[in-house]
Amino acid sequence: MSIQRFSGNFTQQEPICDNAIEAAVEVLKSGRIHRYNTEKYKFSEASLLEEEFAKWQQSSYCLACASGGYAMSITLKAAGLKKDEVVLTNAFTLAPVPGAIVNAGGQPIFIEVCEDLVIDLDDLDKKAKSTKARFLLLSHMRGHIVDMDKLQIIVEANKLILIEDCAHTMGAKWGDRKSGNFGLAACFSTQTYKHINSGEGGLISSNDAEFMARAIILSGSYMHYEKHGAAPDANTFSHIRLETPNFSGRMDNLRAAILRPQIPNLNSNIQRWNKRYTIIDNKLSTINEITIPTRPQKEHYVGSSYQFLIKGITTEFAYRFIKANKELGVELKWFGDDEPVAFTSNHKSWLYIDTQPLPTTDNILSCLFDIRIPLTFSTQDCEHIAEIIGECAQQISLKGAD
Ligand SMILES: *Cc1c(COP(=O)(O)O)cnc(C)c1O
């Protein structure tokens, strides 16, 4: 192959912006790293982050906590999940999602994925009825948003409590409405590979006062709930504060200080991601061997990663395809591997959950590939990457022709 090797790094994020570094240094100098260690009347960085994120997300309340997975697990608890109760969720998602359900005492029941990488609404309706589930933890996996209008009809018809996993949709919209504003609550991650970066961290948004009061106490607020920036009023806590256990998982001021200055940059970063996404998309749409999930008109996504299918690819050819890309410097992730690799695993390797037949999902995952698009990649880098993927897809299909 004449094509040049790509030398960029798929895990290299942009540096934390200077004002965030300065804010972090201030926190360190103050010694007040714990979120409730505030001078009298002064709101902490964690509390200010909650206020600013709630405003940005257009939600009444926000809680900052330890991770996205932790956020989902206390969200389920605060929403009233009972021991061994069923939680419906996407079969195509990341391991912290079933993990959070199990951590909260629930039992995940997986819903099939569609070729467009969103939850299968027919399977959802069917399983909502057969299990009589009360909860749907909807994972907008890799930023693909299902038709939320149709979803809402199923949610209402089956009286489901909707919780959104927005780890990949911070800043995305369905129509005019922000992803995360469709159900009881939404959970976000501020882990390094998501849309804002504090290494680890989680955010919960909601408009429901009692839910949020329970989540705040669960997160480990002790009796400091009045020091929260975007919390319901003290009355809401009067009983909840004594009835709710402390599952210690707070966010500290250091991480909050790093995150606050990143919020105003989110919108411009979304544009930068989408510019890169579009370049890759334009190129790969011209490759016959590659199928690209269609995205609905109403979806305003954040293109921080890219997914495509090579339909009918066998395991052997999938390995060859990955290897060929790797030799040219492109790191692909493949959800169809029998062996879970790095961040990527699928329902077959979650042995702590009873086996569930998911033939459509298995079929789709077997031919689904995924790349990250870090903002350190230039637009030329994205052209280069797409060229390599396209070339490898054509080569593989030539070899695999029968
Ligand atoms: C990253 C991620 C989470 C949660 O992330 P944490 O690492 O726990 O912060 C949840 N859902 C999806 C789909 C994710 O990718």
XYZ file of C-alpha atoms and ligand atoms in Angstrom:
417
model
C 0.000 0.000 0.000
C 1.363 3.396 -0.934
C -0.505 5.197 1.766
C 1.556 6.871 4.497
C 1.388 5.691 8.085
C -0.570 7.912 10.492
C 1.534 8.925 13.483
C -1.078 10.669 15.675
C -2.184 9.343 19.041
C -5.811 8.317 19.511
C -5.665 8.723 23.273
C -4.040 12.167 23.351
C -6.430 14.786 24.736
C -5.860 18.508 24.592
C -4.128 20.047 27.602
C -6.306 21.475 30.359
C -6.792 25.183 29.592
C -4.605 27.705 31.427
C -7.397 29.281 33.466
C -8.394 25.818 34.698
C -4.812 25.113 35.716
C -4.692 28.439 37.562
C -7.975 27.668 39.320
C -6.626 24.254 40.329
C -3.481 25.838 41.747
C -5.636 28.247 43.789
C -7.545 25.319 45.288
C -4.300 23.560 46.130
C -2.888 26.704 47.747
C -6.021 27.127 49.815
C -5.777 23.585 51.162
C -9.591 23.446 50.992
C -9.905 20.528 48.599
C -12.896 18.862 50.243
C -16.077 20.387 48.868
C -17.578 21.232 52.260
C -14.401 22.804 53.611
C -15.479 26.331 52.804
C -14.962 29.634 54.509
C -18.208 30.894 55.935
C -20.625 32.071 53.186
C -18.242 31.142 50.417
C -19.456 28.629 47.901
C -16.967 25.930 46.969
C -15.716 25.164 43.468
C -17.846 21.978 43.494
C -20.931 23.960 44.345
C -20.213 26.614 41.707
C -19.704 23.881 39.143
C -23.156 22.513 39.961
C -24.686 25.933 39.547
C -22.931 26.595 36.250
C -23.613 23.168 34.802
C -27.310 23.339 35.732
C -27.511 26.673 33.947
C -25.733 25.345 30.884
C -27.845 22.181 30.808
C -31.034 24.183 31.456
C -32.000 22.020 34.400
C -33.129 23.170 37.841
C -30.673 21.070 39.793
C -27.261 19.511 39.442
C -25.075 17.290 41.602
C -21.363 16.695 41.041
C -19.992 13.332 42.133
C -17.180 10.827 41.754
C -17.773 9.312 38.287
C -20.356 8.750 35.575
C -20.875 5.183 36.757
C -21.362 6.332 40.332
C -23.804 9.007 39.119
C -25.944 6.347 37.398
C -25.929 4.088 40.386
C -27.078 6.715 42.913
C -29.535 8.071 40.363
C -31.247 4.673 40.252
C -31.250 4.547 44.059
C -32.606 8.080 44.368
C -35.275 7.255 41.786
C -36.514 4.477 44.069
C -35.059 1.307 42.570
C -35.777 -1.662 44.817
C -33.565 -4.671 45.388
C -33.550 -7.090 42.411
C -35.843 -4.824 40.428
C -35.482 -4.887 36.649
C -33.821 -1.984 34.836
C -34.129 -1.926 31.061
C -31.044 -0.696 29.267
C -29.252 -0.783 25.919
C -27.449 -3.989 24.987
C -24.915 -1.824 23.160
C -23.313 0.256 25.873
C -20.211 0.535 28.008
C -19.510 -1.693 31.012
C -20.213 1.010 33.687
C -23.897 0.985 32.672
C -24.783 -2.611 33.609
C -22.286 -2.195 36.447
C -24.183 0.793 37.851
C -27.482 -1.118 37.694
C -26.022 -4.055 39.592
C -24.314 -1.700 42.049
C -27.703 -0.121 42.775
C -29.168 -3.604 43.451
C -31.008 -3.865 40.145
C -31.141 -6.466 37.428
C -30.250 -5.295 33.911
C -32.448 -6.477 31.050
C -30.875 -5.618 27.719
C -32.718 -4.163 24.759
C -31.482 -4.905 21.259
C -29.621 -2.303 19.234
C -30.589 -1.211 15.700
C -28.232 -0.878 12.780
C -28.302 2.865 13.398
C -26.810 2.107 16.820
C -29.780 3.291 18.864
C -32.063 1.262 21.105
C -34.612 -0.911 19.256
C -37.970 0.648 20.149
C -40.017 -2.455 19.311
C -37.852 -4.608 21.562
C -38.098 -1.929 24.249
C -41.873 -1.893 24.111
C -42.012 -5.687 24.130
C -39.641 -6.083 27.087
C -41.221 -3.199 29.022
C -44.487 -5.128 28.835
C -43.107 -8.620 29.487
C -40.982 -7.567 32.473
C -43.329 -4.825 33.794
C -40.161 -2.830 34.440
C -40.424 0.625 36.028
C -37.023 1.893 34.901
C -35.291 2.600 31.636
C -31.634 3.636 31.799
C -31.266 4.883 28.243
C -27.653 4.964 27.132
C -26.969 7.369 24.276
C -24.046 5.146 23.436
C -21.334 6.794 21.322
C -23.616 9.795 21.029
C -26.345 8.153 18.927
C -29.718 9.536 19.988
C -32.814 7.453 19.343
C -35.971 9.153 18.008
C -36.911 10.775 21.332
C -40.464 11.551 20.176
C -41.171 7.885 19.568
C -39.301 6.904 22.706
C -41.426 9.249 24.835
C -44.594 7.536 23.589
C -43.288 4.134 24.690
C -42.040 5.560 28.000
C -45.469 7.039 28.736
C -47.466 4.041 27.549
C -45.460 1.735 29.806
C -45.109 4.259 32.661
C -41.342 3.943 32.591
C -39.115 6.187 34.668
C -36.558 7.456 32.181
C -32.942 8.088 33.171
C -30.518 9.181 30.462
C -26.891 8.154 30.273
C -25.391 11.193 28.571
C -21.720 10.199 28.821
C -21.418 10.817 25.053
C -24.145 13.420 24.567
C -23.109 16.316 26.765
C -24.049 19.238 24.507
C -26.077 17.177 22.035
C -29.734 17.940 21.254
C -32.867 16.313 19.925
C -34.651 19.142 18.158
C -34.324 22.154 20.450
C -34.043 20.124 23.588
C -30.764 19.155 25.176
C -29.990 15.479 25.568
C -30.534 14.776 29.253
C -33.704 16.848 29.583
C -36.193 14.132 28.612
C -36.617 12.084 31.759
C -36.400 12.174 35.529
C -32.645 12.683 35.470
C -29.508 12.515 33.348
C -26.006 11.333 34.160
C -22.823 12.728 32.636
C -19.201 11.710 32.912
C -16.212 14.037 33.115
C -13.753 11.216 32.672
C -10.803 12.050 30.399
C -12.328 10.625 27.201
C -15.646 12.501 27.444
C -16.577 16.082 26.553
C -15.070 17.814 29.559
C -12.077 16.391 31.353
C -11.267 16.122 35.044
C -9.754 12.658 34.903
C -12.730 11.243 36.770
C -16.067 12.775 37.685
C -19.808 12.619 37.242
C -22.707 15.075 37.036
C -26.418 14.453 37.575
C -29.042 16.890 36.328
C -32.764 16.877 37.130
C -35.796 19.089 37.641
C -37.229 16.899 40.382
C -36.605 18.361 43.858
C -37.165 15.217 45.923
C -35.118 13.056 43.596
C -32.257 15.542 43.753
C -32.421 15.844 47.533
C -32.099 12.055 47.821
C -29.236 11.976 45.311
C -27.385 14.697 47.242
C -27.654 12.835 50.550
C -26.693 9.550 48.853
C -23.602 11.190 47.357
C -22.286 11.783 50.855
C -23.310 15.336 51.704
C -23.636 14.670 55.456
C -25.739 17.609 56.687
C -24.010 20.073 54.353
C -26.709 19.973 51.684
C -27.325 23.682 52.033
C -23.837 24.281 50.666
C -24.886 23.003 47.246
C -25.097 25.441 44.358
C -27.995 23.947 42.436
C -30.006 22.076 45.071
C -33.645 22.127 46.188
C -34.477 24.244 49.244
C -33.760 22.990 52.762
C -37.415 21.974 53.372
C -37.189 19.282 50.744
C -34.463 17.633 52.819
C -36.313 17.604 56.149
C -37.178 13.892 56.057
C -34.986 12.763 53.187
C -31.804 13.694 55.078
C -32.549 11.153 57.817
C -34.062 8.423 55.666
C -31.273 8.296 53.093
C -27.914 6.547 53.556
C -24.558 8.163 52.789
C -22.832 6.372 49.869
C -19.805 8.654 49.965
C -18.845 9.539 46.387
C -18.420 13.294 46.297
C -16.573 15.431 43.801
C -13.726 17.481 45.258
C -12.891 21.119 44.622
C -9.804 20.330 42.611
C -11.683 18.504 39.893
C -14.507 21.021 39.983
C -11.995 23.855 39.520
C -10.613 22.098 36.455
C -14.094 21.597 34.994
C -15.655 25.042 35.481
C -13.560 26.870 32.869
C -14.237 24.077 30.367
C -17.999 24.657 30.287
C -17.829 27.935 28.339
C -15.632 26.161 25.751
C -18.058 23.292 25.207
C -20.002 24.796 22.321
C -16.940 25.716 20.321
C -15.416 22.307 21.010
C -18.588 20.654 19.738
C -18.127 22.535 16.477
C -14.515 21.414 16.311
C -15.534 17.787 16.918
C -18.239 17.931 14.296
C -15.911 19.431 11.731
C -13.564 16.473 12.189
C -16.454 13.996 12.216
C -17.793 15.377 8.948
C -14.440 15.003 7.217
C -14.238 11.335 8.187
C -17.896 10.828 7.337
C -17.598 12.392 3.884
C -14.715 10.138 2.980
C -16.111 6.891 4.401
C -19.529 7.429 2.789
C -17.803 6.917 -0.553
C -16.544 3.440 0.361
C -18.914 0.701 -0.803
C -17.738 -1.820 1.776
C -18.626 0.505 4.631
C -22.099 1.115 6.056
C -22.596 4.246 8.099
C -25.395 4.473 10.649
C -27.954 7.018 9.466
C -28.564 9.941 11.806
C -32.018 11.511 12.076
C -32.606 15.133 11.047
C -33.618 16.152 14.543
C -30.443 14.847 16.106
C -27.715 17.395 16.858
C -24.885 15.132 17.845
C -21.393 15.674 19.190
C -19.007 13.866 16.870
C -16.390 12.938 19.449
C -16.146 9.413 18.038
C -16.998 7.666 14.780
C -18.677 4.294 14.134
C -19.142 2.261 10.974
C -20.109 -1.249 9.944
C -18.579 -3.675 7.491
C -21.507 -5.955 6.989
C -20.906 -9.655 6.712
C -17.290 -9.438 7.865
C -16.078 -12.686 9.427
C -14.095 -12.813 12.662
C -10.972 -13.696 10.759
C -11.347 -10.735 8.414
C -12.248 -8.401 11.237
C -8.905 -9.244 12.878
C -7.100 -8.719 9.594
C -8.858 -5.417 9.038
C -7.918 -4.194 12.520
C -4.329 -5.319 12.010
C -4.045 -3.610 8.627
C -5.329 -0.360 10.154
C -3.004 -0.695 13.113
C 0.005 -1.148 10.879
C -0.917 2.166 9.312
C -1.300 3.799 12.737
C -5.104 3.740 13.037
C -6.457 2.293 16.265
C -9.859 0.756 15.683
C -12.068 -0.633 18.376
C -14.218 -3.611 17.564
C -17.257 -4.478 19.650
C -17.568 -7.980 18.202
C -14.472 -9.487 19.769
C -15.051 -12.543 21.966
C -12.331 -11.257 24.252
C -13.074 -7.926 25.949
C -10.246 -5.509 25.068
C -9.340 -2.258 26.871
C -12.555 -0.201 27.311
C -14.535 -2.362 24.896
C -16.559 -5.321 26.102
C -20.005 -6.645 25.256
C -22.860 -8.337 27.064
C -21.365 -11.796 26.546
C -18.481 -10.951 28.833
C -20.680 -9.553 31.636
C -20.943 -12.932 33.341
C -22.364 -11.469 36.566
C -25.648 -11.014 34.680
C -27.823 -13.929 33.549
C -27.271 -14.702 29.859
C -29.807 -13.037 27.594
C -30.302 -13.918 23.922
C -29.590 -10.810 21.821
C -29.171 -12.074 18.249
C -29.616 -8.712 16.496
C -27.136 -7.002 18.789
C -24.593 -9.796 18.365
C -24.939 -9.548 14.624
C -24.449 -5.769 14.602
C -21.574 -5.785 17.086
C -19.760 -8.418 15.040
C -19.325 -5.901 12.211
C -19.146 -2.642 14.185
C -15.939 -0.599 14.356
C -15.249 2.534 16.304
C -12.633 5.259 16.563
C -12.103 8.138 18.925
C -11.711 11.627 17.519
C -9.578 13.535 20.026
C -9.441 17.292 19.433
C -5.663 17.071 19.139
C -6.278 15.673 15.640
C -6.132 18.263 12.884
C -8.581 18.233 9.996
C -5.755 16.843 7.817
C -5.258 14.072 10.358
C -8.934 13.184 9.987
C -8.627 13.046 6.201
C -5.591 10.828 6.565
C -7.330 8.460 9.016
C -10.400 8.145 6.813
C -8.214 7.415 3.820
C -6.461 4.592 5.701
C -9.733 3.067 6.911
C -11.246 3.284 3.427
C -8.196 1.718 1.816
C -8.063 -1.133 4.367
C -11.784 -1.821 3.942
C -11.340 -2.132 0.192
C -8.259 -4.348 0.545
C -10.014 -6.659 3.003
C -13.039 -7.031 0.793
C -10.839 -7.823 -2.197
C -9.123 -10.580 -0.251
C -12.409 -11.781 1.141
C -14.228 -11.872 -2.198
C -15.787 -15.243 -2.899
C -17.797 6.524 30.131
C -19.163 6.061 30.143
C -19.944 6.034 31.300
C -19.487 6.328 32.685
O -18.258 6.691 32.834
P -17.283 6.762 34.101
O -16.016 6.217 33.578
O -17.881 5.947 35.200
O -17.232 8.207 34.440
C -21.267 5.682 31.157
N -21.794 5.355 29.992
C -21.091 5.345 28.863
C -21.771 4.989 27.591
C -19.743 5.683 28.893
O -19.034 5.658 27.771
